Structure formats: structure tokens, C-alpha cells
Short mmCIF file of C-alpha atoms and ligand atoms in Angstrom, two decimals:
data_model
loop_
_atom_site.label_atom_id
_atom_site.label_comp_id
_atom_site.label_asym_id
_atom_site.label_seq_id
_atom_site.Cartn_x
_atom_site.Cartn_y
_atom_site.Cartn_z
CA MET S 23 82.13 -41.22 273.08
CA THR S 24 79.43 -39.81 274.68
CA GLY S 25 76.01 -38.46 273.64
CA PRO S 26 73.73 -39.83 270.99
CA HIS S 27 75.32 -41.09 267.74
CA PRO S 28 72.48 -40.54 265.11
CA GLY S 29 72.49 -42.66 261.99
CA ILE S 30 70.47 -44.79 259.84
CA HIS S 31 68.21 -47.20 261.66
CA ASP S 32 66.15 -48.55 258.71
CA LEU S 33 66.32 -48.33 255.08
CA SER S 34 63.83 -49.35 252.43
CA LEU S 35 63.58 -48.84 248.84
CA ALA S 36 60.90 -48.56 246.20
CA THR S 37 60.66 -47.96 242.44
CA THR S 38 58.10 -48.19 239.46
CA HIS S 39 55.72 -50.65 238.12
CA TYR S 40 57.36 -50.61 234.64
CA ARG S 41 60.86 -50.78 233.32
CA LEU S 42 62.32 -49.92 229.85
CA ASP S 43 65.40 -52.14 228.74
CA HIS S 44 68.18 -50.35 227.26
CA ASP S 45 68.54 -52.81 224.55
CA THR S 46 64.86 -51.85 223.46
CA LEU S 47 65.95 -48.11 223.76
CA ALA S 48 69.00 -48.87 221.80
CA ARG S 49 67.16 -50.51 218.97
CA HIS S 50 64.81 -47.65 218.57
CA LEU S 51 67.50 -44.82 218.80
CA GLY S 52 70.04 -46.82 216.26
CA VAL S 53 72.52 -46.78 218.84
CA ASP S 54 74.96 -49.62 219.57
CA PRO S 55 73.55 -51.19 222.98
CA ALA S 56 77.14 -51.31 224.29
CA LYS S 57 77.22 -47.74 224.60
CA PHE S 58 74.54 -47.94 227.29
CA HIS S 59 75.79 -51.16 228.79
CA ASP S 60 79.50 -50.47 229.01
CA GLY S 61 79.75 -46.65 228.16
CA LEU S 62 77.10 -45.59 230.66
CA GLY S 63 76.86 -48.71 232.93
CA GLN S 64 72.98 -49.04 232.49
CA ASP S 65 70.88 -52.08 231.66
CA SER S 66 67.32 -50.64 232.26
CA MET S 67 65.60 -47.60 233.55
CA SER S 68 62.32 -47.69 235.88
CA VAL S 69 59.24 -45.86 234.11
CA PRO S 70 56.50 -44.69 236.36
CA ALA S 71 52.98 -46.05 235.70
CA ILE S 72 50.33 -43.27 235.10
CA ASP S 73 49.24 -43.56 238.62
CA GLU S 74 52.36 -43.52 240.37
CA ASP S 75 54.50 -40.49 241.26
CA ILE S 76 56.98 -39.46 243.94
CA VAL S 77 54.50 -39.60 246.73
CA THR S 78 53.20 -43.21 245.95
CA MET S 79 56.94 -44.41 245.49
CA ALA S 80 57.89 -42.60 248.94
CA ALA S 81 54.96 -44.07 250.49
CA THR S 82 55.69 -47.65 249.34
CA ALA S 83 59.30 -47.25 250.52
CA ALA S 84 58.25 -45.91 253.94
CA ALA S 85 55.46 -48.29 254.83
CA PRO S 86 57.43 -51.26 255.75
CA ILE S 87 59.86 -49.05 257.92
CA LEU S 88 56.61 -47.87 259.91
CA ALA S 89 55.15 -51.35 260.27
CA ARG S 90 58.51 -52.48 261.92
CA HIS S 91 59.16 -49.32 264.35
CA GLY S 92 55.82 -47.75 264.45
CA THR S 93 55.14 -43.93 264.26
CA ASP S 94 55.11 -42.68 267.96
CA ARG S 95 58.82 -41.14 268.04
CA ILE S 96 58.57 -39.66 264.57
CA ARG S 97 58.31 -35.78 265.07
CA THR S 98 60.04 -34.63 261.79
CA ILE S 99 59.30 -35.81 258.17
CA LEU S 100 61.67 -34.54 255.64
CA PHE S 101 60.86 -35.06 251.99
CA ALA S 102 63.89 -34.40 249.40
CA THR S 103 62.95 -34.26 245.80
CA GLU S 104 63.80 -32.67 242.53
CA THR S 105 60.34 -33.67 241.15
CA GLY S 106 58.21 -31.36 243.42
CA ALA S 107 54.63 -31.65 242.38
CA ASP S 108 53.24 -28.52 243.86
CA GLN S 109 55.10 -24.94 244.38
CA SER S 110 53.70 -24.55 248.04
CA LYS S 111 52.56 -27.90 249.58
CA ALA S 112 55.12 -30.41 250.76
CA ALA S 113 54.89 -33.52 249.02
CA GLY S 114 55.27 -34.91 252.67
CA LEU S 115 52.02 -34.01 253.66
CA TYR S 116 50.37 -36.20 251.23
CA LEU S 117 52.41 -38.91 252.45
CA HIS S 118 51.61 -37.91 256.11
CA GLY S 119 47.95 -38.44 255.31
CA LEU S 120 48.30 -41.74 253.27
CA LEU S 121 50.46 -43.47 256.00
CA ASP S 122 48.38 -41.94 259.01
CA LEU S 123 51.30 -40.16 260.61
CA PRO S 124 51.20 -38.39 263.76
CA THR S 125 49.82 -34.92 263.85
CA THR S 126 52.49 -33.92 266.29
CA CYS S 127 55.25 -33.72 263.69
CA ARG S 128 56.67 -31.12 261.38
CA VAL S 129 56.83 -31.80 257.47
CA VAL S 130 58.94 -29.90 254.86
CA GLU S 131 60.14 -30.53 251.44
CA LEU S 132 63.97 -30.06 250.69
CA LYS S 133 65.27 -29.09 247.16
CA GLN S 134 68.76 -28.90 245.85
CA ALA S 135 68.74 -31.08 242.66
CA CYS S 136 70.10 -34.71 243.76
CA TYR S 137 71.86 -33.51 246.72
CA SER S 138 68.88 -32.61 249.28
CA ALA S 139 68.47 -36.19 250.83
CA THR S 140 71.93 -35.75 252.46
CA ALA S 141 71.18 -32.33 253.69
CA ALA S 142 67.85 -34.04 255.17
CA LEU S 143 70.01 -36.59 256.89
CA GLN S 144 72.32 -33.96 258.22
CA PHE S 145 69.43 -31.93 259.46
CA ALA S 146 67.71 -34.96 261.02
CA THR S 147 71.08 -36.07 262.85
CA ALA S 148 71.10 -32.26 264.24
CA LEU S 149 67.49 -32.62 265.59
CA ILE S 150 68.16 -35.97 267.17
CA SER S 151 71.35 -34.89 268.79
CA ARG S 152 69.26 -32.19 270.57
CA GLU S 153 66.50 -34.68 271.38
CA PRO S 154 67.60 -38.29 271.25
CA ARG S 155 64.22 -40.01 272.01
CA GLN S 156 62.83 -38.50 268.66
CA GLN S 157 63.15 -40.02 265.27
CA VAL S 158 63.08 -38.40 261.84
CA LEU S 159 61.61 -40.08 258.57
CA VAL S 160 63.69 -39.09 255.62
CA LEU S 161 62.29 -39.46 252.10
CA ALA S 162 64.09 -39.10 248.94
CA SER S 163 61.93 -39.72 245.79
CA ASP S 164 62.47 -38.73 242.24
CA ILE S 165 61.39 -39.21 238.70
CA ALA S 166 64.44 -38.35 236.31
CA ALA S 167 63.01 -37.11 233.15
CA TYR S 168 64.82 -35.75 230.15
CA GLU S 169 63.76 -34.86 226.58
CA LEU S 170 63.21 -37.78 224.14
CA GLY S 171 65.96 -38.21 221.72
CA SER S 172 68.37 -36.14 223.92
CA ALA S 173 71.96 -37.47 224.95
CA ALA S 174 70.57 -37.74 228.48
CA GLU S 175 67.47 -39.83 227.64
CA PRO S 176 68.97 -43.34 228.46
CA THR S 177 70.00 -41.66 231.86
CA GLN S 178 66.46 -41.52 233.13
CA GLY S 179 64.89 -43.52 235.78
CA ALA S 180 62.72 -43.36 239.14
CA ALA S 181 62.91 -44.60 242.81
CA ALA S 182 62.51 -43.73 246.32
CA VAL S 183 64.25 -44.43 249.65
CA ALA S 184 62.94 -43.94 253.06
CA MET S 185 65.22 -43.88 255.89
CA LEU S 186 64.59 -43.85 259.58
CA ILE S 187 66.98 -41.62 261.47
CA SER S 188 67.44 -42.26 265.18
CA ALA S 189 70.08 -42.16 268.06
CA ASP S 190 71.61 -45.77 268.43
CA PRO S 191 71.03 -46.91 264.95
CA ALA S 192 71.00 -50.31 263.89
CA ILE S 193 72.57 -49.90 260.37
CA LEU S 194 74.98 -46.94 260.04
CA ARG S 195 76.08 -44.51 262.52
CA LEU S 196 76.97 -41.02 260.74
CA GLU S 197 80.24 -39.48 261.72
CA PRO S 198 80.00 -35.86 262.65
CA HIS S 199 82.41 -34.14 260.38
CA SER S 200 81.59 -34.23 256.64
CA GLY S 201 83.32 -32.56 253.64
CA LEU S 202 81.22 -29.74 251.80
CA TYR S 203 81.51 -27.95 248.70
CA SER S 204 79.03 -25.40 247.14
CA GLY S 205 79.50 -23.42 244.06
CA ASP S 206 77.16 -21.42 241.29
CA VAL S 207 77.32 -23.80 238.15
CA SER S 208 74.64 -24.15 235.58
CA ASP S 209 75.03 -27.76 234.69
CA PHE S 210 71.52 -29.19 235.19
CA TRP S 211 68.53 -27.19 236.22
CA ARG S 212 64.76 -27.33 235.56
CA PRO S 213 62.97 -23.84 235.20
CA ASN S 214 59.47 -23.88 236.70
CA TYR S 215 57.98 -24.13 233.22
CA ARG S 216 59.61 -27.49 232.28
CA THR S 217 58.89 -31.06 232.99
CA GLU S 218 62.19 -32.26 231.86
CA ALA S 219 65.54 -30.76 233.09
CA VAL S 220 67.86 -28.80 230.93
CA VAL S 221 71.36 -30.29 231.14
CA ASP S 222 74.95 -29.61 229.79
CA GLY S 223 76.29 -33.04 229.86
CA ALA S 224 79.85 -32.42 229.49
CA THR S 225 79.70 -29.59 232.02
CA SER S 226 77.64 -31.81 234.49
CA ILE S 227 80.39 -34.46 234.40
CA SER S 228 83.49 -31.94 235.30
CA ALA S 229 81.16 -30.29 237.77
CA TYR S 230 80.35 -33.29 239.68
CA GLN S 231 84.31 -34.55 239.54
CA ASP S 232 85.65 -30.85 240.78
CA ALA S 233 82.87 -30.56 243.35
CA VAL S 234 83.37 -34.10 244.71
CA GLN S 235 87.15 -33.49 244.69
CA ALA S 236 86.74 -30.41 246.67
CA ALA S 237 84.40 -31.90 249.39
CA TRP S 238 86.71 -34.56 249.74
CA SER S 239 89.56 -32.03 250.45
CA ASP S 240 87.43 -30.36 253.04
CA TYR S 241 86.66 -33.62 254.55
CA GLN S 242 90.36 -34.26 255.05
CA ARG S 243 90.73 -31.01 256.75
CA HIS S 244 88.30 -32.36 259.45
CA ASN S 245 89.01 -35.90 259.55
CA ASN S 246 92.40 -37.83 259.80
CA ARG S 247 91.66 -40.47 257.24
CA GLU S 248 92.77 -41.36 253.72
CA LEU S 249 90.86 -43.01 250.65
CA SER S 250 92.26 -46.36 251.31
CA GLU S 251 90.80 -46.52 254.79
CA PHE S 252 87.27 -46.65 253.57
CA ALA S 253 85.85 -50.17 253.07
CA ALA S 254 83.26 -48.87 250.26
CA PHE S 255 82.02 -45.61 248.47
CA CYS S 256 78.37 -44.95 247.57
CA TYR S 257 78.49 -42.25 244.91
CA HIS S 258 75.36 -40.43 243.54
CA GLN S 259 74.72 -42.38 240.23
CA PRO S 260 73.32 -40.50 237.73
CA PHE S 261 74.57 -43.55 235.59
CA THR S 262 76.84 -46.00 237.15
CA LYS S 263 80.02 -45.24 235.24
CA MET S 264 79.80 -41.83 236.84
CA ALA S 265 80.94 -43.33 240.03
CA HIS S 266 84.06 -45.09 238.46
CA LYS S 267 84.72 -41.64 236.68
CA ALA S 268 84.46 -39.86 239.82
CA HIS S 269 86.30 -42.40 241.91
CA ARG S 270 89.02 -42.44 239.15
CA HIS S 271 89.26 -38.59 239.16
CA LEU S 272 89.74 -38.78 243.17
CA LEU S 273 92.22 -41.42 243.16
CA ASP S 274 94.39 -39.53 240.35
CA SER S 275 94.31 -36.56 242.44
CA THR S 276 95.49 -38.32 245.60
CA ASP S 277 98.05 -40.83 243.97
CA ALA S 278 96.04 -43.53 245.99
CA ASP S 279 96.07 -47.19 244.98
CA ALA S 280 94.04 -47.95 241.66
CA GLY S 281 92.65 -51.36 243.16
CA LEU S 282 90.32 -48.96 245.12
CA GLU S 283 87.70 -49.21 242.38
CA ALA S 284 86.65 -52.50 243.66
CA ALA S 285 85.32 -50.48 246.50
CA ILE S 286 82.52 -49.13 244.45
CA ASN S 287 81.32 -52.20 242.63
CA ALA S 288 78.91 -53.68 245.37
CA SER S 289 77.21 -50.15 245.17
CA THR S 290 76.17 -50.18 241.51
CA PRO S 291 73.90 -53.07 240.59
CA CYS S 292 70.73 -51.58 241.58
CA ASN S 293 71.38 -48.27 240.16
CA ARG S 294 72.43 -50.02 237.04
CA ALA S 295 68.68 -51.50 236.84
CA ILE S 296 66.75 -48.53 238.16
CA GLY S 297 68.38 -45.47 236.36
CA ASN S 298 68.90 -42.00 237.76
CA SER S 299 66.71 -41.67 240.64
CA TYR S 300 68.26 -38.08 241.55
CA THR S 301 68.03 -37.81 245.56
CA ALA S 302 67.55 -41.35 246.01
CA SER S 303 70.76 -42.64 244.06
CA SER S 304 73.47 -42.47 246.77
CA TYR S 305 71.23 -44.04 249.26
CA ILE S 306 70.18 -46.91 246.81
CA ALA S 307 73.91 -47.35 246.38
CA LEU S 308 74.08 -47.70 249.93
CA ALA S 309 71.22 -50.27 250.26
CA CYS S 310 72.73 -52.12 247.31
CA LEU S 311 76.22 -52.11 249.16
CA LEU S 312 75.08 -53.31 252.39
CA ASP S 313 72.80 -56.13 250.73
CA HIS S 314 75.72 -57.41 248.55
CA ARG S 315 78.59 -57.13 251.19
CA ASP S 316 78.45 -58.97 254.63
CA ASP S 317 81.96 -58.28 255.70
CA LEU S 318 81.30 -54.58 256.65
CA ALA S 319 80.42 -54.38 260.25
CA GLY S 320 82.65 -51.84 262.18
CA GLN S 321 84.06 -50.53 258.94
CA PRO S 322 83.84 -47.03 257.74
CA VAL S 323 81.98 -46.55 254.50
CA ALA S 324 81.81 -43.06 252.43
CA ILE S 325 78.54 -41.57 250.97
CA VAL S 326 79.23 -39.07 247.93
CA SER S 327 76.59 -37.02 247.48
CA TYR S 328 76.25 -34.58 244.41
CA GLY S 329 73.42 -31.97 243.23
CA SER S 330 73.82 -30.27 240.15
CA GLY S 331 73.93 -26.31 240.48
CA SER S 332 76.01 -27.63 242.57
CA VAL S 333 76.48 -29.04 245.94
CA ALA S 334 78.70 -31.93 247.16
CA GLU S 335 79.16 -33.50 250.32
CA PHE S 336 81.53 -36.31 251.27
CA LEU S 337 80.32 -37.94 254.32
CA SER S 338 81.07 -41.14 256.36
CA GLY S 339 79.56 -43.60 258.63
CA ILE S 340 80.44 -46.89 260.70
CA VAL S 341 78.42 -49.83 259.59
CA GLN S 342 76.98 -51.26 262.71
CA PRO S 343 77.58 -54.70 264.06
CA GLY S 344 74.61 -57.04 263.03
CA TYR S 345 73.50 -54.64 260.37
CA ARG S 346 72.65 -57.58 258.02
CA ARG S 347 69.70 -58.59 260.34
CA HIS S 348 68.09 -55.26 259.84
CA LEU S 349 68.22 -55.11 255.98
CA ARG S 350 65.33 -55.60 253.46
CA THR S 351 67.58 -57.47 250.82
CA THR S 352 64.82 -59.77 249.61
CA ALA S 353 62.26 -56.88 249.28
CA ASN S 354 64.89 -54.66 247.61
CA VAL S 355 65.53 -57.32 244.89
CA GLN S 356 61.83 -57.71 244.49
CA ALA S 357 61.06 -54.14 243.83
CA ILE S 358 63.60 -54.28 240.93
CA THR S 359 63.02 -57.72 239.51
CA ARG S 360 59.03 -57.51 239.43
CA ARG S 361 58.62 -54.62 237.20
CA THR S 362 56.98 -55.13 234.07
CA PRO S 363 59.00 -54.68 230.94
CA ILE S 364 57.34 -52.09 228.43
CA THR S 365 57.84 -51.42 224.69
CA TYR S 366 59.31 -48.43 223.37
CA GLU S 367 55.77 -47.03 222.16
CA ARG S 368 54.38 -47.50 225.70
CA TYR S 369 57.26 -45.73 227.07
CA ARG S 370 57.07 -42.83 224.92
CA THR S 371 53.21 -42.45 225.53
CA LEU S 372 53.86 -42.39 229.19
CA HIS S 373 56.69 -40.02 228.75
CA GLN S 374 54.55 -37.47 226.91
CA ALA S 375 51.59 -37.81 229.27
CA ARG S 376 50.57 -34.58 231.19
CA PHE S 377 47.95 -34.43 233.93
CA PRO S 378 45.12 -32.16 233.04
CA THR S 379 45.22 -28.59 234.44
CA ASP S 380 41.64 -27.53 234.13
CA GLY S 381 40.51 -28.04 237.65
CA ALA S 382 37.83 -30.59 236.78
CA ASP S 383 37.72 -34.24 238.08
CA HIS S 384 39.85 -36.73 236.40
CA ASP S 385 40.26 -40.17 237.26
CA LEU S 386 43.36 -42.29 236.31
CA PRO S 387 43.43 -45.74 235.33
CA GLN S 388 44.68 -48.26 237.69
CA GLU S 389 48.08 -49.47 236.45
CA SER S 390 50.06 -49.58 239.53
CA ALA S 391 50.27 -52.73 241.67
CA ALA S 392 52.09 -50.82 244.51
CA PRO S 393 50.29 -50.34 247.81
CA TYR S 394 49.67 -46.68 247.23
CA ARG S 395 48.55 -44.93 243.95
CA LEU S 396 47.54 -41.53 242.55
CA ALA S 397 43.79 -42.09 241.75
CA GLY S 398 42.96 -38.78 240.12
CA ILE S 399 43.24 -35.23 240.21
CA SER S 400 40.28 -33.06 241.34
CA GLY S 401 39.64 -29.29 241.62
CA HIS S 402 43.62 -29.01 241.16
CA LYS S 403 44.05 -31.64 244.00
CA ARG S 404 46.07 -34.82 243.89
CA ILE S 405 43.98 -37.71 245.38
CA TYR S 406 45.74 -40.62 246.45
CA GLN S 407 44.58 -44.15 247.37
CA SER S 408 45.89 -47.03 249.69
CA ARG S 409 45.19 -50.29 248.16
CA LYS S 410 44.46 -51.44 251.96
CA ALA S 411 41.80 -48.84 252.11
CA ASP S 412 40.45 -50.28 248.82
CA ASP S 413 40.48 -53.68 250.00
CA THR S 414 38.56 -52.91 253.07
CA GLY S 415 35.79 -50.83 251.16
N1 CAA R 519 80.51 -49.16 223.31
C1 CAA R 519 81.15 -48.89 224.49
N2 CAA R 519 81.13 -47.61 225.02
C2 CAA R 519 80.70 -46.60 224.18
C3 CAA R 519 80.09 -46.90 222.90
C4 CAA R 519 80.08 -48.24 222.22
N3 CAA R 519 79.68 -48.45 221.13
N4 CAA R 519 79.91 -45.73 222.31
C5 CAA R 519 80.17 -44.85 223.29
N5 CAA R 519 80.68 -45.38 224.37
C6 CAA R 519 81.17 -44.98 225.65
C7 CAA R 519 81.88 -43.30 225.23
O1 CAA R 519 83.31 -43.64 224.87
C8 CAA R 519 81.69 -42.66 226.73
O2 CAA R 519 82.55 -43.27 227.58
P1 CAA R 519 83.44 -42.35 228.58
O3 CAA R 519 82.75 -41.21 229.05
O4 CAA R 519 84.16 -43.31 229.50
O5 CAA R 519 84.49 -41.85 227.31
C9 CAA R 519 80.35 -43.11 227.15
O6 CAA R 519 80.06 -44.34 226.46
C10 CAA R 519 79.15 -42.18 226.77
O7 CAA R 519 79.37 -41.72 225.51
P2 CAA R 519 79.20 -40.19 225.20
O8 CAA R 519 80.22 -39.52 226.05
O9 CAA R 519 79.26 -39.97 223.69
O10 CAA R 519 77.80 -40.00 225.63
P3 CAA R 519 76.68 -38.80 225.24
O11 CAA R 519 77.47 -37.38 224.67
O12 CAA R 519 75.73 -39.23 224.40
O13 CAA R 519 75.82 -38.61 226.64
C11 CAA R 519 76.10 -37.97 228.86
C12 CAA R 519 76.38 -38.91 227.85
C13 CAA R 519 76.56 -36.39 228.76
C14 CAA R 519 76.43 -38.53 230.31
C15 CAA R 519 74.56 -37.78 228.78
O14 CAA R 519 73.91 -38.97 228.96
C16 CAA R 519 73.68 -36.79 229.78
O15 CAA R 519 73.70 -35.68 229.51
N6 CAA R 519 73.32 -37.28 230.82
C17 CAA R 519 72.59 -36.44 231.92
C18 CAA R 519 73.73 -35.60 232.71
C19 CAA R 519 74.21 -36.35 233.55
O16 CAA R 519 73.67 -37.58 234.21
N7 CAA R 519 75.36 -35.85 234.18
C20 CAA R 519 76.10 -36.55 235.30
C21 CAA R 519 76.88 -35.76 236.18
S1 CAA R 519 75.57 -34.54 236.78
C22 CAA R 519 74.78 -35.49 238.20
O17 CAA R 519 75.18 -36.41 238.43
C23 CAA R 519 73.41 -34.90 238.48
C24 CAA R 519 72.51 -35.38 237.85
O18 CAA R 519 71.89 -36.35 238.51
C25 CAA R 519 71.93 -35.25 236.70
#
């Protein structure tokens, strides 16, 4: 094969300061905890501290990547999110300032529910194919919020991933032909005046399954490969049982071997602890898979991306020889295990907190122990702080 083979050169995740355990939530809702653990496949959900948001999570995920590879070759920053904080300014520009990224780059935000990080990845590979020396920083960062007391409440969560996309990647080489599907469906959406998504749960599950099946059919039209040829599948996981449901749906539609369910197990433990992280979810599944399996070098893996509304993409990549040396397994585990458990009452207060809209100066209390925090709002502007800057005065 000639020319550049772009893909994921580095991959890092970050999540929140707090976590709410599903046992705690079940007790307060008077629900059998087995519904959450076994029915949805969730054990806990990440909850942002008052001074955390999509920018602080994304910056925390990206900083170790920049420390390892430098910033000289980054000419594009693509920030995928459903949780945009501004109607105009890209969240990536706040991150650009916080992380002192080069001025010689383009920065944009991408939106399509949980799908847009996959679009970012594809746009990045196209840019790199044209100019192989450049690298693209892709961020996917979201806070999944639903109404208190709703059926969707136990499927909340929050996290970010950062990915460095380059020619000659160390972790995953993306294959050129993916399977696509788009259709106008109202299964999950969030009008501008709402902080929580509106969702039709049953419709969303069938829309997800149908879209993934259509994307797989399109994939097969372009690639001569069967489901059984993939070593593993990284599904979008709004709750981890959804990956099982979607995979079962695909298997049923193709009469493939039922034993393939094992191919998704290693991709679910992180999302089981984090909850839904919308755009980041499929890539947290990928990080989790690579952290848990050491037998994937040279193997094809599938990434199955879904964003309500709805868009699905079935893409594949070849895991690169020596990939284990480039992972961030210990840091990924620590990001999840160091979260502080909170009471139901504290979670409720954080859930209902709203930033002031009066344009005056408001400092936010320091809660987050992450390297970056949202320090306040002043003149309608978000003021971010780096702990490093704090330490050096
Ligand atoms: N022990 C074990 N299992 C139990 C149980 C118990 N005591 N009680 C119930 N269950 C099982 C049920 O049998 C069910 O399993 P199956 O689906 O395998 O039958 C499961 O627990 C869930 O139970 P319900 O269907 O009764 O759950 P619900 O109606 O309360 O809500 C939901 C489920 C619709 C997913 C809801 O959480 C929701 O709306 N979530 C948000 C929407 C969502 O995540 N959709 C996914 C596709 S859309 C997408 O992927 C984009 C995105 O990120 C949002």
C-alpha cells in the first residue's frame, strides 16, 4: 500500500472529580439495583464538580498527549461535543489557550449528538492524507444530563478523550472505507433552551439498532469482510447493555456465530463505571479494549459510532504492532478509580446548579483536583485556570 495510512497515534481519557454509585441512585429511586447493574450494565456514573466542564475534561485528556509528542505539527484542532457551552465560540479555543497551542492552526467544534467525534476522525485522516507531516488533535468531551427522576437518569455520565491523529500511527491505522447511514429521526435531541436532553427511550434503542445495521450493510458493500473477521467491536455505549443489544441485533440479521458476543466484553468496563459520555463513548470503549487485551496486534477491530437524530458509521482499523507500549493504561485506570463518591443529595444539588447569566463576576469554588478548572464567569466569559499556572503564581 502506498501513501500515508492515517490513524490514532495516541489516545488519552479523562473523567470527572465525582462519581455517583448506582446502588445509591437505586436506593433513592426505590428501584432494584439489579435493573441498573444487569438490565443497563452500569455500576456508577461520573459527575462533574462545579468547576469542571467539557473544556477542563478535554484539556486534562489532551495535556499528556502534548507532553509526549509536542505541539509543533498540530495544525488542526477538532472538538466534538453535544454539550457546547457557547452558540458561537468553539470550545476548542478555550482549550487552545489553556494548553498554549500554536497560533498556526484551525480550531472548530463539531456537532451531531454522540457521533461527531467519528466525523472529526474522518476529517482528520483526510487532512493528513493531503499533508502527511501535519497532525490533528481530536477532542471528544461531553456531559450527559437527563431530567431527575426520568427513565434516562441512570444513563448519565461524563468524560473526554483526546486523540492525536497522524500518518504512520502507533496505535490504530484506520481503514479507508467505512459504512455510513443517516436518516431524520427524533429519538434524542436538545433544543437550545434546554440543559437536559429530550429522549424517547424505546425509539432511541430501535433507531440505534437500525442505523447500525444499515451502516454495516454499507460497510459490506465496500469491504470484503464478515463480522467474524473482527477481533473486537467498540460500540457507542449509552449504557453498556446497549452494545450487547446492538451486537445481538447485527448477529441475528446476519446469522453469524453467537459466540461473537465475547468480542465486545473487553470494551465495556470503563463505560460501565463512567456512564454515557456521548461523543467520547466509542473511543473510551477503544481505549478500554486496548488496555484489556494484549493479543490484538495486526488484527482488525470495528468502531461502531451512533449519534441520535440520527447518524451511524461502522469503521474499522488495524491495531498496530507494539501498540501496548503506547497506551496509557495506568492513567486510564486512575482517572476512573480516583473519583470521589458523592451522596444522592450532593449529586442532586450539582445536577440543579446553573451558572449565573447576569454578566457580573462570579468565582466558582475549587472542587476539582484536575490540572485544569473553570475558575469563574466574568462579563459572560468563561475563565479557565491551569493548576500549573496557580502553582507558579
Ligand atoms: N433486574 C434485572 N434486570 C432488570 C430489572 C431487574 N430487577 N428490572 C428491569 N430490568 C431490565 C429490563 O428487562 C431491561 O432489559 P432489556 O432491555 O434487556 O429487556 C432493562 O433492565 C431496562 O429496563 P427498562 O426497559 O424497563 O428501562 P427503562 O424504560 O426504565 O429505561 C432506557 C431504559 C429507555 C434505556 C432509559 O434509560 C433511557 O431513556 N436512556 C436514555 C436513552 C438511551 O440511552 N438510548 C440508547 C440509544 S440512543 C443513543 O445511543 C444515543 C445516546 O447516547 C443517547
